[in-house]
Each structure stands twice: as structure tokens, then as C-alpha cells.
mmCIF file of C-alpha atoms in Angstrom:
data_model
loop_
_atom_site.group_PDB
_atom_site.id
_atom_site.type_symbol
_atom_site.label_atom_id
_atom_site.label_comp_id
_atom_site.label_asym_id
_atom_site.label_seq_id
_atom_site.Cartn_x
_atom_site.Cartn_y
_atom_site.Cartn_z
ATOM 1 C CA GLY A 91 11.530 -249.005 8.547
ATOM 2 C CA TYR A 92 10.590 -247.269 5.323
ATOM 3 C CA ASN A 93 12.721 -245.954 2.483
ATOM 4 C CA SER A 94 12.171 -242.675 0.602
ATOM 5 C CA GLU A 95 9.575 -244.341 -1.672
ATOM 6 C CA GLY A 96 7.602 -245.551 1.355
ATOM 7 C CA GLU A 97 8.515 -249.215 0.860
ATOM 8 C CA SER A 98 9.173 -251.429 3.895
ATOM 9 C CA VAL A 99 12.835 -252.084 4.654
ATOM 10 C CA LEU A 100 14.055 -254.597 7.199
ATOM 11 C CA VAL A 101 16.430 -253.027 9.701
ATOM 12 C CA ASP A 102 18.286 -254.984 12.358
ATOM 13 C CA ALA A 103 19.788 -253.757 15.596
ATOM 14 C CA ILE A 104 23.379 -254.701 14.699
ATOM 15 C CA ASN A 105 24.036 -253.785 11.025
ATOM 16 C CA GLU A 106 23.811 -250.179 9.837
ATOM 17 C CA PRO A 107 21.339 -249.765 6.946
ATOM 18 C CA SER A 108 22.811 -249.095 3.488
ATOM 19 C CA GLU A 109 20.318 -246.304 2.740
ATOM 20 C CA PRO A 110 18.413 -243.751 4.867
ATOM 21 C CA VAL A 111 15.275 -245.093 6.542
ATOM 22 C CA VAL A 112 12.551 -243.815 8.818
ATOM 23 C CA VAL A 113 11.925 -246.142 11.730
ATOM 24 C CA VAL A 114 8.448 -246.227 13.217
ATOM 25 C CA GLY A 115 8.127 -247.755 16.665
ATOM 26 C CA MET A 116 5.194 -248.910 18.750
ATOM 27 C CA SER A 117 4.774 -245.506 20.402
ATOM 28 C CA GLU A 118 3.673 -244.010 17.066
ATOM 29 C CA ARG A 119 0.931 -246.662 16.862
ATOM 30 C CA ALA A 120 1.554 -247.178 13.133
ATOM 31 C CA GLY A 121 -0.699 -249.880 11.769
ATOM 32 C CA ILE A 122 -1.917 -250.847 15.232
ATOM 33 C CA VAL A 123 -5.600 -251.054 15.911
ATOM 34 C CA LEU A 124 -6.317 -250.114 19.499
ATOM 35 C CA PRO A 125 -9.206 -251.776 21.274
ATOM 36 C CA GLU A 126 -12.177 -249.513 21.866
ATOM 37 C CA LEU A 127 -12.139 -247.949 25.266
ATOM 38 C CA PRO A 128 -15.150 -248.607 27.434
ATOM 39 C CA GLU A 129 -17.666 -245.806 27.293
ATOM 40 C CA GLN A 130 -17.403 -243.464 30.249
ATOM 41 C CA PRO A 131 -20.575 -243.177 32.283
ATOM 42 C CA GLU A 132 -22.354 -239.880 31.765
ATOM 43 C CA VAL A 133 -21.704 -237.434 34.568
ATOM 44 C CA PRO A 134 -24.859 -235.704 35.797
ATOM 45 C CA THR A 135 -25.063 -231.916 35.606
ATOM 46 C CA PRO A 136 -25.577 -230.648 39.169
ATOM 47 C CA SER A 137 -28.307 -228.215 40.128
ATOM 48 C CA ALA A 138 -27.320 -224.579 40.620
ATOM 49 C CA PRO A 139 -26.547 -223.417 44.170
ATOM 50 C CA THR A 140 -29.270 -221.258 45.687
ATOM 51 C CA SER A 141 -29.608 -218.414 48.181
ATOM 52 C CA LEU A 142 -26.121 -216.956 47.773
ATOM 53 C CA VAL A 143 -25.615 -214.221 50.385
ATOM 54 C CA ALA A 144 -22.635 -211.859 50.862
ATOM 55 C CA THR A 145 -22.003 -209.936 54.088
ATOM 56 C CA GLN A 146 -19.146 -207.835 55.414
ATOM 57 C CA SER A 147 -16.899 -209.562 57.924
ATOM 58 C CA ALA A 148 -14.094 -208.122 60.015
ATOM 59 C CA ALA A 149 -11.522 -209.485 57.542
ATOM 60 C CA GLY A 150 -13.367 -209.200 54.222
ATOM 61 C CA ILE A 151 -16.582 -210.540 52.679
ATOM 62 C CA MET A 152 -18.358 -213.691 53.893
ATOM 63 C CA LEU A 153 -20.220 -215.766 51.283
ATOM 64 C CA THR A 154 -22.778 -218.459 52.132
ATOM 65 C CA TRP A 155 -25.135 -220.455 49.908
ATOM 66 C CA GLN A 156 -27.402 -223.479 49.959
ATOM 67 C CA SER A 157 -26.125 -226.825 48.670
ATOM 68 C CA SER A 158 -27.246 -227.715 45.196
ATOM 69 C CA GLY A 159 -27.777 -231.360 46.095
ATOM 70 C CA SER A 160 -25.410 -233.989 44.793
ATOM 71 C CA CYS A 161 -22.177 -232.450 43.510
ATOM 72 C CA THR A 162 -18.393 -232.790 43.840
ATOM 73 C CA GLY A 163 -17.831 -229.168 44.847
ATOM 74 C CA TYR A 164 -18.217 -225.500 43.958
ATOM 75 C CA LYS A 165 -16.342 -222.880 41.979
ATOM 76 C CA VAL A 166 -16.702 -219.292 43.227
ATOM 77 C CA TYR A 167 -16.352 -216.364 40.814
ATOM 78 C CA ARG A 168 -15.712 -212.708 41.638
ATOM 79 C CA LYS A 169 -15.274 -209.337 39.986
ATOM 80 C CA VAL A 170 -14.700 -205.788 41.117
ATOM 81 C CA THR A 171 -17.528 -203.515 40.016
ATOM 82 C CA SER A 172 -15.232 -201.703 37.566
ATOM 83 C CA ASP A 173 -14.270 -205.002 35.826
ATOM 84 C CA SER A 174 -16.315 -206.357 32.940
ATOM 85 C CA ASN A 175 -15.516 -210.054 33.492
ATOM 86 C CA TYR A 176 -15.642 -212.418 36.433
ATOM 87 C CA SER A 177 -12.603 -214.523 37.326
ATOM 88 C CA GLU A 178 -12.251 -217.700 39.336
ATOM 89 C CA LEU A 179 -11.789 -216.957 43.031
ATOM 90 C CA LYS A 180 -11.730 -220.419 44.590
ATOM 91 C CA ILE A 181 -12.539 -224.105 44.021
ATOM 92 C CA LEU A 182 -14.121 -225.738 47.067
ATOM 93 C CA MET A 183 -14.327 -229.529 47.219
ATOM 94 C CA GLY A 184 -17.272 -231.193 48.945
ATOM 95 C CA GLN A 185 -21.022 -230.853 48.633
ATOM 96 C CA GLN A 186 -21.437 -229.329 52.112
ATOM 97 C CA ASN A 187 -18.574 -226.819 51.765
ATOM 98 C CA THR A 188 -20.904 -223.822 51.295
ATOM 99 C CA ILE A 189 -19.084 -221.012 53.150
ATOM 100 C CA LEU A 190 -16.178 -218.908 51.924
ATOM 101 C CA GLU A 191 -14.584 -215.789 53.405
ATOM 102 C CA ASP A 192 -12.921 -213.643 50.768
ATOM 103 C CA ARG A 193 -10.109 -211.907 52.673
ATOM 104 C CA ASN A 194 -8.277 -210.695 49.596
ATOM 105 C CA VAL A 195 -10.324 -207.506 49.199
ATOM 106 C CA LEU A 196 -9.489 -203.819 49.040
ATOM 107 C CA ALA A 197 -11.042 -201.528 51.664
ATOM 108 C CA SER A 198 -14.395 -200.039 50.627
ATOM 109 C CA GLU A 199 -14.230 -201.695 47.165
ATOM 110 C CA THR A 200 -17.457 -203.248 45.846
ATOM 111 C CA TYR A 201 -17.377 -206.874 44.663
ATOM 112 C CA SER A 202 -19.846 -209.113 42.813
ATOM 113 C CA TYR A 203 -19.946 -212.892 43.228
ATOM 114 C CA TYR A 204 -21.664 -215.998 41.905
ATOM 115 C CA VAL A 205 -21.159 -219.734 42.457
ATOM 116 C CA LYS A 206 -21.409 -222.807 40.220
ATOM 117 C CA ALA A 207 -21.668 -226.401 41.421
ATOM 118 C CA PHE A 208 -19.644 -229.025 39.542
ATOM 119 C CA ASN A 209 -19.171 -232.757 39.191
ATOM 120 C CA VAL A 210 -15.918 -234.410 38.136
ATOM 121 C CA PRO A 211 -16.223 -237.199 35.560
ATOM 122 C CA ASN A 212 -12.800 -238.715 36.249
ATOM 123 C CA ASP A 213 -11.031 -238.149 39.541
ATOM 124 C CA ASN A 214 -7.962 -240.081 38.315
ATOM 125 C CA LEU A 215 -6.672 -237.182 36.208
ATOM 126 C CA LEU A 216 -3.327 -235.961 37.548
ATOM 127 C CA ASP A 217 -2.878 -232.728 35.601
ATOM 128 C CA ARG A 218 -4.702 -229.836 37.342
ATOM 129 C CA GLU A 219 -5.644 -228.077 34.093
ATOM 130 C CA GLU A 220 -6.965 -231.304 32.575
ATOM 131 C CA TRP A 221 -8.809 -232.065 35.802
ATOM 132 C CA ALA A 222 -10.428 -228.610 36.043
ATOM 133 C CA SER A 223 -11.376 -228.617 32.354
ATOM 134 C CA SER A 224 -13.254 -231.904 32.835
ATOM 135 C CA PHE A 225 -15.763 -230.411 35.314
ATOM 136 C CA VAL A 226 -19.452 -230.586 34.452
ATOM 137 C CA TYR A 227 -20.938 -227.290 35.702
ATOM 138 C CA SER A 228 -24.343 -226.214 36.888
ATOM 139 C CA LEU A 229 -25.953 -222.968 35.890
ATOM 140 C CA PRO A 230 -24.708 -220.043 38.025
ATOM 141 C CA SER A 231 -26.287 -219.142 41.342
ATOM 142 C CA ASN A 232 -27.847 -215.762 41.929
ATOM 143 C CA THR A 233 -25.363 -212.873 41.811
ATOM 144 C CA VAL A 234 -24.638 -210.837 44.947
ATOM 145 C CA VAL A 235 -22.890 -207.500 45.462
ATOM 146 C CA CYS A 236 -21.124 -206.428 48.659
ATOM 147 C CA GLN A 237 -18.778 -203.653 49.706
ATOM 148 C CA ALA A 238 -15.614 -204.637 51.559
ATOM 149 C CA PRO A 239 -15.202 -203.127 55.032
ATOM 150 C CA SER A 240 -13.332 -199.853 55.264
ATOM 151 C CA LEU A 241 -10.013 -199.659 57.037
ATOM 152 C CA PRO A 242 -9.959 -198.340 60.588
ATOM 153 C CA SER A 243 -8.956 -194.701 61.002
ATOM 154 C CA PRO A 244 -5.218 -194.171 61.383
ATOM 155 C CA ILE A 245 -3.816 -193.394 64.802
ATOM 156 C CA THR A 246 -3.296 -189.715 65.547
ATOM 157 C CA SER A 247 -0.515 -189.985 68.113
ATOM 158 C CA LEU A 248 1.898 -192.622 69.329
ATOM 159 C CA GLU A 249 3.963 -192.403 72.490
ATOM 160 C CA THR A 250 6.439 -194.858 73.960
ATOM 161 C CA TYR A 251 7.426 -195.215 77.593
ATOM 162 C CA ALA A 252 10.366 -197.338 78.662
ATOM 163 C CA GLN A 253 10.715 -198.689 82.212
ATOM 164 C CA GLY A 254 13.648 -201.068 82.605
ATOM 165 C CA THR A 255 13.158 -203.898 80.108
ATOM 166 C CA ASN A 256 9.488 -203.035 79.447
ATOM 167 C CA VAL A 257 8.197 -200.728 76.736
ATOM 168 C CA GLU A 258 4.663 -199.340 76.843
ATOM 169 C CA LEU A 259 2.951 -197.973 73.748
ATOM 170 C CA ARG A 260 0.105 -195.442 73.967
ATOM 171 C CA TRP A 261 -1.865 -194.136 71.014
ATOM 172 C CA SER A 262 -5.029 -192.255 70.128
ATOM 173 C CA CYS A 263 -7.452 -193.051 67.328
#
């Protein structure tokens, strides 16, 4: 340990010290020279995805694009036309995973999208934030704009007919 003047003081595990000390253990790495870690191989920057296309689907907006070649996966970004910034929509793992249906859309709202390919330098990272922050990204794909499908018209009448244990519903659009 060390006394208030910074001098070394021997401290044992049985006898209480006669004056206050600061004990520094191995976890603080005091005075320990760590061996140099091996240099991590450089992770290649993937090429940008190409030919991003957005089309209306029955449940939302379908996105498709061409693979950028060798990559770990893709990150898809989205914004509503009224927003100034894009936000992350989805991370897709796998080079061939080039289709995404965005079902979390509001009827008749217009959305913009772009995609970036990424590579992961170290797949042994356990913390999601640390893992995602280690991605090496491509340039963005082309940007596409698409309007979400509108909702169907509401029904104008609803009638019920009961016959025994059966119930029949009839409505008009």
C-alpha cells in the first residue's frame, strides 16, 4: 500500500495497519506492463448496395436492393418526409438478405429510405452497443421515396343474424 506521502508500506492480511493506507491491487494495473495486443486485421469497407427500390405492399412498403458484394449485413434507414433526420429501421445479417418489408407505416404517409452495407471487425463482442459501434460501413445506397398504402374504406353497415349456435355477419363497404 501507500501512505499519505506516497511511500510504499507493507500491509499484511492479518495485522491492521497503524496508519491509513491506500491499497492498490492487480485490477488497477499499477506498475504492470501489459504485453502488446496483436494487431487486429483491417476490416474491408464494403461497397454500397445498389438499385434500392421501394414499392407499396398490402401490409406496408417493400424494399429490395442488390447485394454490395462481400459484407456481413445491411442497416436500413428511414424517415417520414416531414422529418429532417433518418433513423435506423433494421439491421439485417447476411450478404444475401436484401429484402425488407416495412410494416410499421402510417396509411398514406410518405417515407424515404436508404441502405448501408457493413462488415463487423470482431464478432466476439457481447455488448450490442459495442458490437453495433464497431461496424465498418459502406457509403449509402440510392435514396427512394414511397407512399404507404391507404387504409380500406370503413364499412357502412353491419348486421348480425343468429341461428342456433351460429352467428352470421353481413356488412357493406
